[in-house]
């Protein structure tokens, strides 16, 4: 089963005291203690970012690790990544992420991982990267379209409510056909794909949403049903 969980924002790096999205990701492996590997390439393998990953996931029922392209622990990247249950990609500069992955062959390995049923997940750059196209600030001067891995069809826009320019820029790029129609996610929202279909949309924040944004003579935005994970937690504790 091919699974990708694309987060608009949230997780351990943005919500260190809110474990809901990351715990959801761990559950999707179907393992009691899944092996989860963090790729912080988009941040230049920030040691602080990697430390925060371990700080959170070492408290969970899982076996956390990371792989750095700046300080590689092995030449056999394929064997290392294909031995994981979950591969979690952090945020940062998406353009640099994709360039480095292509140079090292990680892009092809991740496609194999997806085809073999390893859960792929990520936030921001780690969300955009899985789609055909994404809206990125990688160029440092406004928001722009970027061609990505293409495992998921269409485009993606994270931080939809978290950054003032995201929504209008995404609409403009779709309206001018600089980017395909696609999915946008507020901070705190994860869109869970199985194959090419949306399987579930979950959130760590009560009012955060995801949207399908399409161009049909004009840009239309359809709010998608989003399940707040906190309400499920409250239901269980009140029983």
Tab-separated table of C-alpha atoms in Angstrom:
chain	number	residue	atom	x	y	z
A	1	UNK	CA	0.000	0.000	0.000
A	2	UNK	CA	1.507	3.325	-1.108
A	3	UNK	CA	1.092	5.974	1.588
A	4	UNK	CA	2.117	9.622	1.802
A	5	UNK	CA	1.197	11.973	4.648
A	6	UNK	CA	1.660	15.615	3.645
A	7	UNK	CA	1.596	18.164	6.468
A	8	UNK	CA	0.966	21.839	5.825
A	9	UNK	CA	2.652	22.649	9.109
A	10	UNK	CA	2.776	21.339	12.649
A	11	UNK	CA	4.431	18.252	14.074
A	12	UNK	CA	7.329	18.220	16.527
A	13	UNK	CA	9.115	21.161	14.908
A	14	UNK	CA	6.215	23.621	15.030
A	15	UNK	CA	4.100	22.197	17.864
A	16	UNK	CA	6.517	20.543	20.316
A	17	UNK	CA	3.808	20.226	22.965
A	18	UNK	CA	1.190	18.843	20.572
A	19	UNK	CA	1.984	15.225	19.572
A	20	UNK	CA	-1.237	14.511	17.641
A	21	UNK	CA	0.021	14.626	14.039
A	22	UNK	CA	3.264	12.769	14.693
A	23	UNK	CA	1.479	10.081	16.683
A	24	UNK	CA	-0.958	9.705	13.772
A	25	UNK	CA	1.989	9.172	11.413
A	26	UNK	CA	3.473	6.489	13.661
A	27	UNK	CA	0.184	4.570	13.711
A	28	UNK	CA	0.042	4.320	9.916
A	29	UNK	CA	2.955	1.879	9.771
A	30	UNK	CA	0.909	-0.796	11.550
A	31	UNK	CA	3.970	-1.640	13.668
A	32	UNK	CA	4.187	-1.602	17.477
A	33	UNK	CA	7.631	0.059	17.314
A	34	UNK	CA	8.120	1.340	13.774
A	35	UNK	CA	11.529	2.352	12.499
A	36	UNK	CA	11.291	6.036	11.579
A	37	UNK	CA	14.115	7.856	9.791
A	38	UNK	CA	14.338	11.649	9.637
A	39	UNK	CA	15.689	13.435	6.556
A	40	UNK	CA	16.535	17.034	7.441
A	41	UNK	CA	18.146	17.766	4.059
A	42	UNK	CA	16.038	20.874	3.375
A	43	UNK	CA	17.431	22.551	6.506
A	44	UNK	CA	21.025	21.693	5.602
A	45	UNK	CA	20.810	18.834	8.117
A	46	UNK	CA	20.420	21.313	10.975
A	47	UNK	CA	21.743	19.729	14.147
A	48	UNK	CA	19.154	21.594	16.205
A	49	UNK	CA	16.358	20.256	13.989
A	50	UNK	CA	17.689	16.704	14.243
A	51	UNK	CA	18.033	17.048	18.031
A	52	UNK	CA	14.396	18.160	18.290
A	53	UNK	CA	13.351	15.128	16.227
A	54	UNK	CA	15.036	12.798	18.711
A	55	UNK	CA	13.732	14.751	21.688
A	56	UNK	CA	10.174	14.000	20.573
A	57	UNK	CA	10.391	10.559	18.989
A	58	UNK	CA	12.558	9.003	21.694
A	59	UNK	CA	9.538	9.505	23.968
A	60	UNK	CA	7.273	7.578	21.560
A	61	UNK	CA	6.869	3.890	20.797
A	62	UNK	CA	9.254	3.790	17.829
A	63	UNK	CA	12.887	3.371	16.781
A	64	UNK	CA	14.064	6.815	15.585
A	65	UNK	CA	17.102	7.487	13.423
A	66	UNK	CA	18.226	10.070	10.910
A	67	UNK	CA	20.278	10.192	7.735
A	68	UNK	CA	22.407	13.193	6.818
A	69	UNK	CA	23.684	13.908	3.327
A	70	UNK	CA	26.141	16.424	4.802
A	71	UNK	CA	27.628	13.834	7.177
A	72	UNK	CA	26.601	10.483	5.660
A	73	UNK	CA	26.798	7.474	7.953
A	74	UNK	CA	26.936	5.004	5.060
A	75	UNK	CA	27.451	4.847	1.315
A	76	UNK	CA	24.622	2.352	1.024
A	77	UNK	CA	21.800	4.883	1.347
A	78	UNK	CA	19.313	2.594	-0.392
A	79	UNK	CA	19.666	-0.243	2.111
A	80	UNK	CA	19.390	2.164	5.025
A	81	UNK	CA	16.231	3.897	3.783
A	82	UNK	CA	14.487	0.775	2.483
A	83	UNK	CA	14.899	-0.830	5.926
A	84	UNK	CA	12.624	1.819	7.476
A	85	UNK	CA	8.902	1.675	8.214
A	86	UNK	CA	8.500	5.463	7.983
A	87	UNK	CA	10.598	8.145	6.294
A	88	UNK	CA	9.900	11.626	7.680
A	89	UNK	CA	11.107	14.675	5.722
A	90	UNK	CA	11.631	18.008	7.464
A	91	UNK	CA	11.055	21.549	6.259
A	92	UNK	CA	13.422	24.088	4.763
A	93	UNK	CA	14.513	24.915	1.214
A	94	UNK	CA	12.658	22.598	-1.172
A	95	UNK	CA	14.767	23.468	-4.221
A	96	UNK	CA	17.989	22.580	-2.429
A	97	UNK	CA	16.369	19.446	-1.034
A	98	UNK	CA	15.443	18.202	-4.505
A	99	UNK	CA	18.827	19.120	-6.001
A	100	UNK	CA	20.722	17.215	-3.316
A	101	UNK	CA	18.396	14.220	-3.483
A	102	UNK	CA	18.864	13.998	-7.259
A	103	UNK	CA	22.665	14.274	-6.966
A	104	UNK	CA	22.778	11.464	-4.381
A	105	UNK	CA	20.059	9.313	-5.980
A	106	UNK	CA	17.768	9.706	-2.970
A	107	UNK	CA	14.848	10.699	-5.236
A	108	UNK	CA	14.886	7.277	-6.891
A	109	UNK	CA	15.285	5.496	-3.546
A	110	UNK	CA	12.258	7.307	-2.138
A	111	UNK	CA	10.185	6.218	-5.112
A	112	UNK	CA	11.213	2.623	-4.372
A	113	UNK	CA	10.325	3.126	-0.717
A	114	UNK	CA	6.874	4.400	-1.698
A	115	UNK	CA	6.313	1.478	-4.060
A	116	UNK	CA	7.377	-0.970	-1.329
A	117	UNK	CA	4.844	0.392	1.153
A	118	UNK	CA	7.145	2.415	3.404
A	119	UNK	CA	5.154	5.349	4.818
A	120	UNK	CA	6.433	8.677	3.482
A	121	UNK	CA	5.646	11.801	5.505
A	122	UNK	CA	6.801	15.352	5.891
A	123	UNK	CA	6.125	18.955	6.721
A	124	UNK	CA	6.346	22.048	4.485
A	125	UNK	CA	9.200	21.198	2.075
A	126	UNK	CA	8.623	17.621	3.215
A	127	UNK	CA	5.031	17.960	1.999
A	128	UNK	CA	5.620	19.795	-1.283
A	129	UNK	CA	8.348	17.399	-2.438
A	130	UNK	CA	6.007	14.447	-3.060
A	131	UNK	CA	3.771	16.262	-5.573
A	132	UNK	CA	4.286	17.107	-9.235
A	133	UNK	CA	4.523	20.784	-8.280
A	134	UNK	CA	4.549	22.942	-5.177
A	135	UNK	CA	4.441	26.554	-4.040
A	136	UNK	CA	7.776	27.431	-2.470
A	137	UNK	CA	9.708	30.324	-0.954
A	138	UNK	CA	12.981	28.572	-1.820
A	139	UNK	CA	14.095	31.379	-4.137
A	140	UNK	CA	13.980	33.974	-1.360
A	141	UNK	CA	11.935	36.530	-3.308
A	142	UNK	CA	8.244	35.797	-2.973
A	143	UNK	CA	6.468	32.538	-3.667
A	144	UNK	CA	6.993	30.583	-6.878
A	145	UNK	CA	6.100	27.238	-8.468
A	146	UNK	CA	8.580	24.382	-8.332
A	147	UNK	CA	8.633	21.010	-10.076
A	148	UNK	CA	8.963	18.179	-7.568
A	149	UNK	CA	9.172	14.358	-7.384
A	150	UNK	CA	5.754	13.672	-8.894
A	151	UNK	CA	4.756	10.715	-6.735
A	152	UNK	CA	1.446	12.507	-6.121
A	153	UNK	CA	-0.458	14.177	-8.931
A	154	UNK	CA	-1.110	17.928	-8.977
A	155	UNK	CA	0.302	20.642	-6.761
A	156	UNK	CA	0.616	21.403	-3.055
A	157	UNK	CA	0.653	24.508	-0.896
A	158	UNK	CA	1.547	24.244	2.816
A	159	UNK	CA	1.173	26.934	5.521
A	160	UNK	CA	-2.091	28.013	3.865
A	161	UNK	CA	-3.276	29.967	6.900
A	162	UNK	CA	0.108	30.455	8.531
A	163	UNK	CA	1.620	32.894	6.028
A	164	UNK	CA	-0.382	35.820	4.638
A	165	UNK	CA	0.824	35.464	1.033
A	166	UNK	CA	0.248	31.713	0.662
A	167	UNK	CA	-3.462	31.650	-0.243
A	168	UNK	CA	-3.470	34.600	-2.723
A	169	UNK	CA	-0.227	33.429	-4.324
A	170	UNK	CA	-1.530	29.879	-4.788
A	171	UNK	CA	-4.749	31.204	-6.341
A	172	UNK	CA	-2.811	33.510	-8.663
A	173	UNK	CA	-0.408	30.800	-9.819
A	174	UNK	CA	-3.278	28.422	-10.544
A	175	UNK	CA	-5.351	31.126	-12.276
A	176	UNK	CA	-2.442	32.029	-14.580
A	177	UNK	CA	-1.773	28.321	-15.164
A	178	UNK	CA	1.760	28.571	-13.832
A	179	UNK	CA	0.919	25.678	-11.548
A	180	UNK	CA	-1.598	22.839	-11.612
A	181	UNK	CA	-4.662	22.542	-9.423
A	182	UNK	CA	-3.987	20.806	-6.148
A	183	UNK	CA	-4.243	20.627	-2.380
A	184	UNK	CA	-3.597	23.275	0.245
A	185	UNK	CA	-3.230	22.636	3.965
A	186	UNK	CA	-3.331	24.944	6.960
A	187	UNK	CA	-0.707	24.639	9.669
A	188	UNK	CA	-1.627	21.694	11.861
A	189	UNK	CA	-3.204	19.689	9.032
A	190	UNK	CA	-2.036	16.455	7.397
A	191	UNK	CA	-3.469	15.077	4.158
A	192	UNK	CA	-3.087	11.303	4.085
A	193	UNK	CA	-2.928	9.802	0.592
A	194	UNK	CA	-3.219	6.130	-0.257
A	195	UNK	CA	-2.115	5.667	-3.858
A	196	UNK	CA	-3.437	8.891	-5.508
A	197	UNK	CA	-6.584	9.188	-3.385
A	198	UNK	CA	-7.133	11.235	-0.242
A	199	UNK	CA	-7.677	8.635	2.472
A	200	UNK	CA	-8.062	11.006	5.424
A	201	UNK	CA	-7.431	14.579	6.498
A	202	UNK	CA	-6.503	15.077	10.144
A	203	UNK	CA	-5.564	18.081	12.233
A	204	UNK	CA	-3.875	18.907	15.510
A	205	UNK	CA	-5.761	22.205	15.751
A	206	UNK	CA	-9.561	22.459	16.134
A	207	UNK	CA	-10.224	24.861	13.256
A	208	UNK	CA	-7.432	24.015	10.805
A	209	UNK	CA	-8.536	22.822	7.361
A	210	UNK	CA	-7.412	21.465	3.998
A	211	UNK	CA	-8.668	22.561	0.596
A	212	UNK	CA	-8.885	21.346	-2.993
A	213	UNK	CA	-8.056	24.339	-5.198
A	214	UNK	CA	-8.860	23.978	-8.903
A	215	UNK	CA	-9.073	26.075	-12.047
A	216	UNK	CA	-12.211	25.737	-14.153
A	217	UNK	CA	-12.590	29.086	-15.951
A	218	UNK	CA	-11.848	30.587	-12.544
A	219	UNK	CA	-10.161	29.425	-9.370
A	220	UNK	CA	-12.454	27.653	-6.939
A	221	UNK	CA	-11.550	26.519	-3.451
A	222	UNK	CA	-13.401	23.622	-1.816
A	223	UNK	CA	-12.994	23.045	1.900
A	224	UNK	CA	-12.390	19.373	2.647
A	225	UNK	CA	-13.674	17.419	5.631
A	226	UNK	CA	-10.976	17.542	8.285
A	227	UNK	CA	-10.990	15.412	11.429
A	228	UNK	CA	-9.601	17.066	14.549
A	229	UNK	CA	-7.518	14.446	16.335
A	230	UNK	CA	-7.996	16.158	19.692
A	231	UNK	CA	-11.727	15.476	19.642
A	232	UNK	CA	-11.010	11.764	19.198
A	233	UNK	CA	-8.668	11.931	22.174
A	234	UNK	CA	-11.293	13.704	24.265
A	235	UNK	CA	-13.915	11.103	23.292
A	236	UNK	CA	-11.652	8.301	24.549
A	237	UNK	CA	-10.834	9.988	27.855
A	238	UNK	CA	-14.496	10.728	28.574
A	239	UNK	CA	-15.575	7.114	28.107
